[in-house]
Every structure is written in structure tokens, then in C-alpha cells.
CSV table of C-alpha atoms (C1' of nucleotides) in Angstrom, one decimal:
chain,number,residue,atom,x,y,z
A,1,MET,CA,-0.9,-26.6,-15.2
A,2,THR,CA,-3.0,-29.6,-14.3
A,3,LEU,CA,-0.3,-30.9,-12.2
A,4,ASN,CA,-0.3,-27.8,-10.1
A,5,GLN,CA,-4.1,-27.8,-10.0
A,6,GLU,CA,-4.1,-31.3,-8.5
A,7,ALA,CA,-1.4,-30.3,-6.0
A,8,PHE,CA,-3.5,-27.2,-5.0
A,9,LYS,CA,-6.7,-29.3,-4.5
A,10,LYS,CA,-4.6,-31.7,-2.2
A,11,ILE,CA,-3.5,-28.5,-0.2
A,12,LEU,CA,-7.0,-27.2,0.1
A,13,LYS,CA,-8.4,-30.6,1.3
A,14,GLU,CA,-5.3,-30.8,3.8
A,15,GLN,CA,-6.5,-27.4,5.2
A,16,GLY,CA,-10.2,-28.4,5.3
A,17,LEU,CA,-11.0,-25.9,2.7
A,18,LYS,CA,-13.3,-26.7,-0.2
A,19,VAL,CA,-12.4,-27.0,-3.8
A,20,THR,CA,-14.2,-24.5,-5.8
A,21,ASN,CA,-14.1,-23.3,-9.3
A,22,GLN,CA,-13.5,-19.8,-8.3
A,23,ARG,CA,-10.3,-20.9,-6.4
A,24,LEU,CA,-9.2,-23.0,-9.2
A,25,LEU,CA,-9.7,-20.3,-11.8
A,26,VAL,CA,-7.9,-17.6,-9.9
A,27,LEU,CA,-4.9,-19.8,-9.5
A,28,GLU,CA,-5.0,-20.8,-13.1
A,29,VAL,CA,-5.1,-17.2,-14.1
A,30,LEU,CA,-2.1,-16.5,-12.1
A,31,GLU,CA,-0.2,-19.3,-13.3
A,32,LYS,CA,-1.0,-18.2,-16.8
A,33,HIS,CA,0.5,-14.9,-16.1
A,34,ARG,CA,3.6,-16.0,-14.3
A,35,GLY,CA,6.1,-13.1,-13.7
A,36,GLU,CA,3.4,-10.6,-14.1
A,37,HIS,CA,2.2,-8.4,-11.2
A,38,MET,CA,-1.5,-8.4,-11.2
A,39,THR,CA,-4.1,-6.5,-9.2
A,40,ALA,CA,-7.5,-8.2,-7.9
A,41,GLU,CA,-9.2,-6.3,-10.7
A,42,ASP,CA,-6.9,-7.7,-13.3
A,43,ILE,CA,-7.5,-11.2,-12.1
A,44,TYR,CA,-11.2,-10.5,-11.7
A,45,GLU,CA,-11.5,-9.5,-15.4
A,46,LEU,CA,-9.6,-12.5,-16.7
A,47,VAL,CA,-11.5,-15.2,-14.6
A,48,LYS,CA,-14.7,-13.5,-15.8
A,49,VAL,CA,-13.9,-14.5,-19.3
A,50,ASP,CA,-14.4,-18.0,-18.5
A,51,TYR,CA,-16.6,-17.6,-15.6
A,52,PRO,CA,-18.6,-14.4,-15.6
A,53,GLU,CA,-20.6,-15.2,-12.5
A,54,ILE,CA,-17.5,-14.6,-10.2
A,55,GLY,CA,-17.5,-11.7,-7.8
A,56,LEU,CA,-14.8,-9.4,-7.2
A,57,ALA,CA,-15.0,-9.8,-3.4
A,58,THR,CA,-14.2,-13.5,-4.2
A,59,VAL,CA,-11.2,-12.8,-6.0
A,60,TYR,CA,-10.0,-10.6,-3.0
A,61,ARG,CA,-10.7,-13.6,-0.7
A,62,THR,CA,-9.0,-16.1,-2.9
A,63,VAL,CA,-5.9,-14.1,-3.3
A,64,GLN,CA,-5.8,-13.6,0.4
A,65,LEU,CA,-6.1,-17.2,0.9
A,66,LEU,CA,-3.3,-18.1,-1.7
A,67,LEU,CA,-1.2,-15.6,0.2
A,68,GLU,CA,-1.8,-17.4,3.6
A,69,LEU,CA,-0.9,-20.8,1.7
A,70,GLN,CA,2.3,-19.1,0.4
A,71,LEU,CA,1.3,-19.8,-3.1
A,72,VAL,CA,1.5,-16.3,-4.3
A,73,ASP,CA,3.7,-13.2,-3.4
A,74,ARG,CA,2.2,-9.9,-2.7
A,75,ILE,CA,3.9,-6.7,-3.9
A,76,ASN,CA,3.1,-3.1,-3.4
A,77,LEU,CA,4.3,-0.7,-5.9
A,78,ASP,CA,2.8,2.2,-4.2
A,79,ASP,CA,0.5,3.0,-7.0
A,80,GLY,CA,-2.7,2.6,-4.9
A,81,CYS,CA,-3.2,-1.1,-5.4
A,82,VAL,CA,-1.6,-4.2,-4.0
A,83,ARG,CA,-0.4,-6.8,-6.7
A,84,TYR,CA,0.0,-10.4,-6.7
A,85,GLU,CA,2.2,-13.0,-8.6
A,86,ILE,CA,2.4,-16.7,-8.4
A,87,GLY,CA,5.1,-17.9,-6.2
A,88,HIS,CA,8.3,-18.9,-7.6
A,89,LEU,CA,8.3,-22.0,-5.4
A,90,ILE,CA,5.3,-23.7,-6.8
A,91,GLU,CA,7.3,-24.9,-9.8
A,92,GLY,CA,10.8,-25.1,-8.8
A,93,GLY,CA,10.7,-27.2,-5.7
A,94,GLU,CA,12.5,-27.0,-2.4
A,95,GLY,CA,13.2,-23.9,-0.5
A,96,LYS,CA,11.8,-20.3,-0.7
A,97,HIS,CA,13.1,-18.5,-3.8
A,98,HIS,CA,13.4,-14.8,-3.3
A,99,HIS,CA,13.7,-12.1,-6.0
A,100,HIS,CA,13.8,-8.3,-6.0
A,101,HIS,CA,11.8,-5.9,-8.1
A,102,LEU,CA,13.2,-3.3,-10.5
A,103,ILE,CA,10.5,-0.5,-11.0
A,104,CYS,CA,10.9,2.1,-13.7
A,105,LYS,CA,10.1,5.6,-12.2
A,106,SER,CA,9.3,6.9,-15.7
A,107,CYS,CA,7.1,4.2,-17.3
A,108,GLY,CA,6.2,2.3,-14.1
A,109,LYS,CA,7.0,-1.2,-15.5
A,110,VAL,CA,8.4,-3.8,-13.3
A,111,TRP,CA,11.2,-6.4,-13.8
A,112,SER,CA,12.2,-9.2,-11.5
A,113,PHE,CA,15.7,-9.7,-10.6
A,114,GLU,CA,16.3,-13.4,-9.5
A,115,ASP,CA,19.4,-13.3,-7.6
A,116,ASP,CA,18.8,-12.6,-3.8
A,117,LEU,CA,22.2,-11.9,-2.4
A,118,LEU,CA,20.9,-10.7,0.9
A,119,GLU,CA,21.9,-13.5,3.2
A,120,GLU,CA,25.1,-11.7,4.2
A,121,LEU,CA,23.3,-8.6,5.0
A,122,GLU,CA,20.6,-10.5,7.0
A,123,SER,CA,23.3,-12.2,9.0
A,124,TYR,CA,25.0,-9.0,9.6
A,125,ILE,CA,21.8,-7.4,10.9
A,126,GLU,CA,21.2,-10.4,13.2
A,127,ARG,CA,24.9,-9.9,14.4
A,128,LYS,CA,24.3,-6.2,15.1
A,129,THR,CA,20.8,-6.1,16.4
A,130,ASP,CA,18.4,-8.1,18.6
A,131,PHE,CA,16.1,-8.6,15.6
A,132,HIS,CA,15.5,-12.0,14.1
A,133,VAL,CA,15.2,-11.7,10.4
A,134,LEU,CA,12.6,-14.0,8.7
A,135,ASP,CA,11.9,-12.4,5.4
A,136,HIS,CA,12.7,-9.4,3.3
A,137,GLU,CA,11.3,-7.1,0.6
A,138,LEU,CA,13.6,-5.2,-1.8
A,139,LYS,CA,12.6,-2.8,-4.5
A,140,PHE,CA,14.8,-0.8,-6.7
A,141,TYR,CA,13.7,2.3,-8.4
A,142,GLY,CA,15.4,3.7,-11.3
A,143,GLN,CA,14.9,3.8,-15.1
A,144,CYS,CA,14.6,1.2,-17.7
A,145,LYS,CA,16.7,1.1,-21.0
A,146,GLU,CA,13.7,2.2,-23.1
A,147,CYS,CA,12.9,5.2,-20.9
A,148,ALA,CA,16.7,6.2,-20.8
A,149,GLU,CA,16.8,6.1,-24.5
A,150,LYS,CA,13.7,8.0,-25.0
A,151,GLU,CA,14.9,10.7,-22.6
A,152,SER,CA,18.2,11.1,-24.4
A,153,ALA,CA,16.4,11.2,-27.9
A,154,GLU,CA,14.2,14.1,-26.3
A,155,LYS,CA,17.4,16.0,-25.3
A,156,ARG,CA,19.0,15.7,-28.5
A,157,LYS,CA,16.0,17.5,-30.4
B,1,MET,CA,14.9,23.3,15.0
B,2,THR,CA,15.0,27.0,14.0
B,3,LEU,CA,18.0,26.5,11.8
B,4,ASN,CA,16.1,23.8,9.7
B,5,GLN,CA,13.0,26.1,9.8
B,6,GLU,CA,15.0,28.9,8.3
B,7,ALA,CA,16.5,26.6,5.7
B,8,PHE,CA,12.9,25.3,4.9
B,9,LYS,CA,11.7,28.9,4.3
B,10,LYS,CA,14.6,29.5,2.0
B,11,ILE,CA,13.8,26.3,-0.1
B,12,LEU,CA,10.1,27.1,-0.3
B,13,LYS,CA,11.0,30.7,-1.6
B,14,GLU,CA,13.6,29.5,-3.9
B,15,GLN,CA,10.7,27.3,-5.4
B,16,GLY,CA,8.1,30.1,-5.6
B,17,LEU,CA,6.1,28.5,-2.8
B,18,LYS,CA,4.6,30.4,0.0
B,19,VAL,CA,5.6,30.1,3.5
B,20,THR,CA,2.5,29.1,5.8
B,21,ASN,CA,2.2,28.2,9.4
B,22,GLN,CA,0.7,24.8,8.3
B,23,ARG,CA,3.8,24.0,6.4
B,24,LEU,CA,6.2,25.1,9.1
B,25,LEU,CA,4.2,23.2,11.7
B,26,VAL,CA,4.0,20.0,9.7
B,27,LEU,CA,7.8,20.1,9.4
B,28,GLU,CA,8.3,20.9,13.1
B,29,VAL,CA,6.1,17.9,14.0
B,30,LEU,CA,8.1,15.6,11.8
B,31,GLU,CA,11.4,17.0,13.1
B,32,LYS,CA,10.2,16.7,16.6
B,33,HIS,CA,9.4,13.0,15.9
B,34,ARG,CA,12.6,12.0,14.1
B,35,GLY,CA,13.0,8.4,13.6
B,36,GLU,CA,9.2,7.7,14.0
B,37,HIS,CA,7.0,6.6,11.2
B,38,MET,CA,4.0,8.7,11.1
B,39,THR,CA,0.7,8.7,9.1
B,40,ALA,CA,-0.9,11.8,7.8
B,41,GLU,CA,-3.4,11.4,10.6
B,42,ASP,CA,-0.7,11.3,13.3
B,43,ILE,CA,0.8,14.5,12.0
B,44,TYR,CA,-2.7,16.0,11.8
B,45,GLU,CA,-3.5,15.3,15.3
B,46,LEU,CA,-0.1,16.7,16.6
B,47,VAL,CA,-0.3,19.9,14.7
B,48,LYS,CA,-3.9,20.5,15.8
B,49,VAL,CA,-2.7,20.9,19.4
B,50,ASP,CA,-1.0,24.3,18.5
B,51,TYR,CA,-3.1,25.0,15.4
B,52,PRO,CA,-6.6,23.5,15.5
B,53,GLU,CA,-7.7,25.0,12.4
B,54,ILE,CA,-5.5,23.0,10.3
B,55,GLY,CA,-7.3,20.6,8.0
B,56,LEU,CA,-6.3,17.0,7.2
B,57,ALA,CA,-6.3,17.6,3.4
B,58,THR,CA,-3.5,20.4,4.0
B,59,VAL,CA,-1.3,17.7,6.0
B,60,TYR,CA,-1.5,15.2,3.0
B,61,ARG,CA,-0.7,18.1,0.6
B,62,THR,CA,2.2,19.4,2.6
B,63,VAL,CA,3.6,15.9,3.3
B,64,GLN,CA,3.5,15.4,-0.5
B,65,LEU,CA,5.2,18.7,-1.0
B,66,LEU,CA,7.9,17.6,1.7
B,67,LEU,CA,8.3,14.2,-0.3
B,68,GLU,CA,8.9,16.3,-3.6
B,69,LEU,CA,11.4,18.5,-1.9
B,70,GLN,CA,13.2,15.4,-0.6
B,71,LEU,CA,12.8,16.4,2.9
B,72,VAL,CA,11.0,13.4,4.2
B,73,ASP,CA,11.0,9.7,3.4
B,74,ARG,CA,7.7,7.8,2.7
B,75,ILE,CA,7.4,4.2,3.9
B,76,ASN,CA,4.6,1.7,3.4
B,77,LEU,CA,4.4,-0.8,6.1
B,78,ASP,CA,1.4,-2.6,4.3
B,79,ASP,CA,-0.9,-1.7,7.1
B,80,GLY,CA,-3.1,0.4,5.2
B,81,CYS,CA,-1.6,3.8,5.4
B,82,VAL,CA,1.5,5.3,4.1
B,83,ARG,CA,3.8,6.6,6.7
B,84,TYR,CA,6.4,9.6,6.6
B,85,GLU,CA,9.7,10.4,8.6
B,86,ILE,CA,11.9,13.4,8.4
B,87,GLY,CA,14.8,12.7,6.0
B,88,HIS,CA,18.0,11.8,7.3
B,89,LEU,CA,19.8,14.1,5.1
B,90,ILE,CA,18.3,17.3,6.4
B,91,GLU,CA,20.5,17.3,9.4
B,92,GLY,CA,23.8,15.3,8.6
B,93,GLY,CA,24.8,17.2,5.4
B,94,GLU,CA,26.0,16.0,2.0
B,95,GLY,CA,24.7,12.9,0.3
B,96,LYS,CA,21.5,10.9,0.4
B,97,HIS,CA,21.7,8.7,3.7
B,98,HIS,CA,19.8,5.5,3.2
B,99,HIS,CA,18.7,3.0,5.8
B,100,HIS,CA,16.5,0.0,6.0
B,101,HIS,CA,13.5,-1.0,8.2
B,102,LEU,CA,13.1,-3.9,10.4
B,103,ILE,CA,9.4,-4.8,10.9
B,104,CYS,CA,8.4,-7.1,13.6
B,105,LYS,CA,5.8,-9.5,12.3
B,106,SER,CA,4.4,-10.0,15.8
B,107,CYS,CA,3.9,-6.5,17.3
B,108,GLY,CA,4.3,-4.3,14.3
B,109,LYS,CA,6.9,-2.1,15.7
B,110,VAL,CA,9.5,-0.7,13.2
B,111,TRP,CA,13.3,-0.1,13.7
B,112,SER,CA,15.7,1.5,11.4
B,113,PHE,CA,18.9,0.0,10.3
B,114,GLU,CA,21.4,2.5,9.5
B,115,ASP,CA,24.1,0.8,7.5
B,116,ASP,CA,23.0,0.8,3.8
B,117,LEU,CA,25.4,-1.8,2.2
B,118,LEU,CA,23.5,-2.2,-1.1
B,119,GLU,CA,26.0,-0.5,-3.4
B,120,GLU,CA,27.5,-3.7,-4.3
B,121,LEU,CA,24.1,-5.3,-5.4
B,122,GLU,CA,23.2,-2.0,-7.1
B,123,SER,CA,26.2,-2.2,-9.2
B,124,TYR,CA,25.7,-5.9,-9.8
B,125,ILE,CA,22.4,-5.1,-11.2
B,126,GLU,CA,23.6,-2.5,-13.4
B,127,ARG,CA,26.2,-4.8,-14.7
B,128,LYS,CA,23.7,-7.7,-15.4
B,129,THR,CA,20.7,-5.8,-16.5
B,130,ASP,CA,19.6,-2.8,-18.6
B,131,PHE,CA,18.2,-1.2,-15.7
B,132,HIS,CA,19.6,2.0,-14.2
B,133,VAL,CA,19.1,2.1,-10.4
B,134,LEU,CA,18.5,5.3,-8.7
B,135,ASP,CA,17.1,4.4,-5.4
B,136,HIS,CA,16.0,1.4,-3.4
B,137,GLU,CA,13.7,0.4,-0.4
B,138,LEU,CA,14.4,-2.5,1.6
B,139,LYS,CA,12.2,-3.9,4.5
B,140,PHE,CA,13.0,-6.7,6.7
B,141,TYR,CA,10.3,-8.8,8.2
B,142,GLY,CA,11.0,-10.8,11.5
B,143,GLN,CA,10.6,-10.8,15.2
B,144,CYS,CA,12.0,-8.4,17.7
B,145,LYS,CA,13.7,-9.4,20.9
B,146,GLU,CA,10.8,-8.6,23.0
B,147,CYS,CA,8.2,-10.7,21.1
B,148,ALA,CA,10.7,-13.7,20.7
B,149,GLU,CA,11.0,-13.6,24.4
B,150,LYS,CA,7.3,-13.5,25.0
B,151,GLU,CA,7.0,-16.4,22.7
B,152,SER,CA,9.5,-18.6,24.4
B,153,ALA,CA,7.9,-17.7,27.8
B,154,GLU,CA,4.5,-18.7,26.4
B,155,LYS,CA,5.9,-22.0,25.4
B,156,ARG,CA,7.5,-22.7,28.7
B,157,LYS,CA,4.2,-22.7,30.3
C,1,DA,C1',-28.4,-40.5,-4.2
C,2,DA,C1',-30.6,-37.8,-0.8
C,3,DG,C1',-29.8,-35.2,3.7
C,4,DT,C1',-27.4,-32.2,6.3
C,5,DA,C1',-23.7,-29.7,8.4
C,6,DT,C1',-20.3,-26.4,6.9
C,7,DT,C1',-18.0,-23.3,3.9
C,8,DT,C1',-18.0,-20.3,0.3
C,9,DT,C1',-20.0,-17.1,-2.8
C,10,DG,C1',-22.1,-12.9,-5.0
C,11,DA,C1',-24.1,-8.4,-4.7
C,12,DG,C1',-24.4,-4.6,-2.6
C,13,DA,C1',-23.4,-1.8,1.3
C,14,DA,C1',-19.8,-0.3,4.4
C,15,DT,C1',-15.0,1.4,5.3
C,16,DC,C1',-11.1,4.1,5.4
C,17,DA,C1',-7.0,6.5,3.3
C,18,DT,C1',-6.6,9.8,0.3
C,19,DT,C1',-7.8,13.4,-3.4
C,20,DT,C1',-10.6,16.8,-5.3
C,21,DT,C1',-13.5,20.8,-5.4
C,22,DA,C1',-14.8,25.3,-5.0
C,23,DA,C1',-15.2,29.4,-2.2
C,24,DA,C1',-12.6,31.9,1.4
C,25,DA,C1',-8.2,33.2,3.5
C,26,DA,C1',-3.3,34.1,3.7
C,27,DT,C1',0.9,35.2,1.4
C,28,DC,C1',3.9,38.2,-0.9
C,29,DC,C1',5.3,41.5,-4.5
C,30,DT,C1',5.2,46.5,-5.5
D,1,DA,C1',-2.3,48.9,1.6
D,2,DG,C1',-3.9,46.7,-3.1
D,3,DG,C1',-4.1,43.0,-5.9
D,4,DA,C1',-2.6,38.9,-8.3
D,5,DT,C1',-1.5,34.3,-7.0
D,6,DT,C1',-1.2,30.5,-4.0
D,7,DT,C1',-2.9,28.0,-0.2
D,8,DT,C1',-6.2,26.4,2.9
D,9,DT,C1',-10.6,24.6,4.7
D,10,DA,C1',-14.6,21.6,4.9
D,11,DA,C1',-17.1,18.8,2.5
D,12,DA,C1',-17.9,15.8,-1.1
D,13,DA,C1',-15.8,12.5,-4.2
D,14,DT,C1',-12.9,8.6,-5.0
D,15,DG,C1',-11.3,4.0,-5.2
D,16,DA,C1',-9.2,-0.2,-3.2
D,17,DT,C1',-10.5,-3.3,-0.2
D,18,DT,C1',-13.5,-5.5,3.4
D,19,DC,C1',-17.9,-6.7,5.4
D,20,DT,C1',-22.7,-8.8,5.5
D,21,DC,C1',-25.8,-12.0,4.8
D,22,DA,C1',-28.9,-14.8,2.2
D,23,DA,C1',-28.4,-18.1,-1.2
D,24,DA,C1',-25.6,-21.7,-3.4
D,25,DA,C1',-22.1,-25.1,-3.6
D,26,DT,C1',-19.4,-28.5,-1.4
D,27,DA,C1',-18.4,-32.6,1.1
D,28,DC,C1',-19.4,-35.9,4.5
D,29,DT,C1',-22.7,-39.6,6.0
D,30,DT,C1',-25.9,-43.0,5.4
DNA sequence: AAGTATTTTGAGAATCATTTTAAAAATCCT
DNA sequence: AGGATTTTTAAAATGATTCTCAAAATACTT
């Protein structure tokens, strides 16, 4: 945790940005909730516990900043608000680590699927089109085990 | 065009829904702009040409209905508004026809890539996880030919 | 440590896509 | 055509996100 915090401070300084409590706390909350998909409001509520004077606008600004610094990923689950999660790269090390999202149509829960496996499709697209692919976002919609079981229990009645 | 309109009327009747000018016109506009990615506002402006009394709320409702009837696809380009395009299935025939989107990070234009090629990844996910995949959405972000050329011309200066 | 330029913040207002409301109009069944 | 039901319109409401601007914090300089 502290390691990352020091790294973050360094990054901020390198960019000529100021180190503030708000920025440190937003990153900390995101780190503590690694793997979750948090709205600005979610983050706001959690930061407020330790630092009640923070404003929601600051959370929006910070999360935007973290996105530009590529420390967080943004996902849109089409439920009306954008979500953020701490980047997978911050811990691991070297290159960008992609993952996909599995979204349950019944309960709305979200899982990550760590294998990427799109390199082949990307290079196929580069061969077939004039488009240079830099990044991708893949969402799978379906049904989780729990909901599938609930549904079949429902039917058996 | 008329063929589809008759089919659409039939679908509406089957669902106990009423056939209205507004519904027919929204579908017609989407059909005439096949392959484009239109916002509710875009559709509204085009329907208004022939039918100025239409309200924006009706366009939102109709597009929602068309989505439920699986006659249109929804895409979110993360530019603040949801977009719709006429479904690829309505013309072709049988099964659901997937396609991906190529989004230029420089100019924002969007292209469709018709090959799907995700069956393998889907079945891999089904094997590896407890999640039953029903659908997916894949967006590629990158740079189109035009923007790549502009950029290298820029650099040459 | 104080002074100062610059950035950041908080609170509230503003924005903008989308949804809701309620009364009026259109559809469709007989 | 008559009447039950659905749909529409226009305007108001909503809700996430962004903007504004004065006040506070940060970081650099001496």
C-alpha cells in the first residue's frame, strides 16, 4: 500500500502535479477495493469516512486524473454511471494487462476474466482493414451460476 | 423498406402494441441510415423533417422498444450519449449476426468489423468459469488510416 | 519559516442525456 | 362510430457529471 503511495507521489511530482490528501485517499480506496467496479459516488462515500471534507467534484477530478495517468481503468456497464477500478498494471510490473468483464444480465454482478486472447483477432483486423488497433474493451453478457440456479429452482416449483 | 415495415407492423400486433406513425418513422429513419450509429437526438431531427409533431421522448421510448424487440443494437461510445443502429439480422435472415466496432481515438469515427470470431473465446470462458455467456460487445480503439496519415504529415513538417 | 506563484479544492450552480408525468390524441376492437 | 386502452406530447423532473470561482493548500524561493 505504502509502496504504491510513494510511487504515486513520485508520478505526481514528475508531472508537476501536487500531492494532496484527496488524491492519496482516492487512490487508497481504489487499491483497497481492487477488483471491484466503483462509481465516483462509491469512492466519495468511502473517502468521506476518513476525510469528511472531501467534495464529490474532487473525486470526479481525481478519478479523471488517475485515468489519464493510466493508474485506473474505466468501465461502462450501461447502468447509467461510469465505474473505475485500480489498474492491473500497478502491482504486476511490466506491460499492460488486459482483462474482460462478465456481466450477469439477471443480477448485474460483474466478474473479471483475466485471459485476454485477442491478439490474434487484433492482428487479423490490422491485416483486413486500414485501422491500427491500440486497445480494446470486451464485455460478455450472460448469466452467473447463482442466477441460473435460482431460475431453474423457480421453474421446478 | 416496405417489406420490413410490414414485418414490423406484424411484430407490433403480435405483441399487442399499436402501430403508430411515430414508430414506423423511427424505424424507417434507422433503416435509411443502416450502418450509422445514431443518437436519439439524431433520429429525432430526421423524423421531424416528415413529421414535425414528434416529441423527443417518443423517440427515446421507441428506440427502447425496438431494442427490446431486438430490431436495433445499442452501442455506447463513451461520448456521453447512447447510439442505436438497425439490427443486422432484420435483413439477412436467420441467426443473430454480431459485429465489432473500430473507434478512432483521434477523430471519433466508427467502423464496423463484420467478422465475429469470438465463439472460441466464449466457449473457453464457459469451460473455465461458472458463467453462461449469452452475448458480447467488443470495441477496438485505435487510429484510422486518415488520422495516421495526418499525423505523420504533421511530423514531417 | 515566511512570501508568493500556482494548483487544487469545495460548494453550489450549470449542463445535458434521459425519464417521468399527466392530460390530450390516436389506435383498434366490436 | 363508440369506447377501452395505449401512445403521444410538452414540460417538468432526475441524476450523473462538469463547471465556476473564491478560498485553501502546496511547493518553490529566499
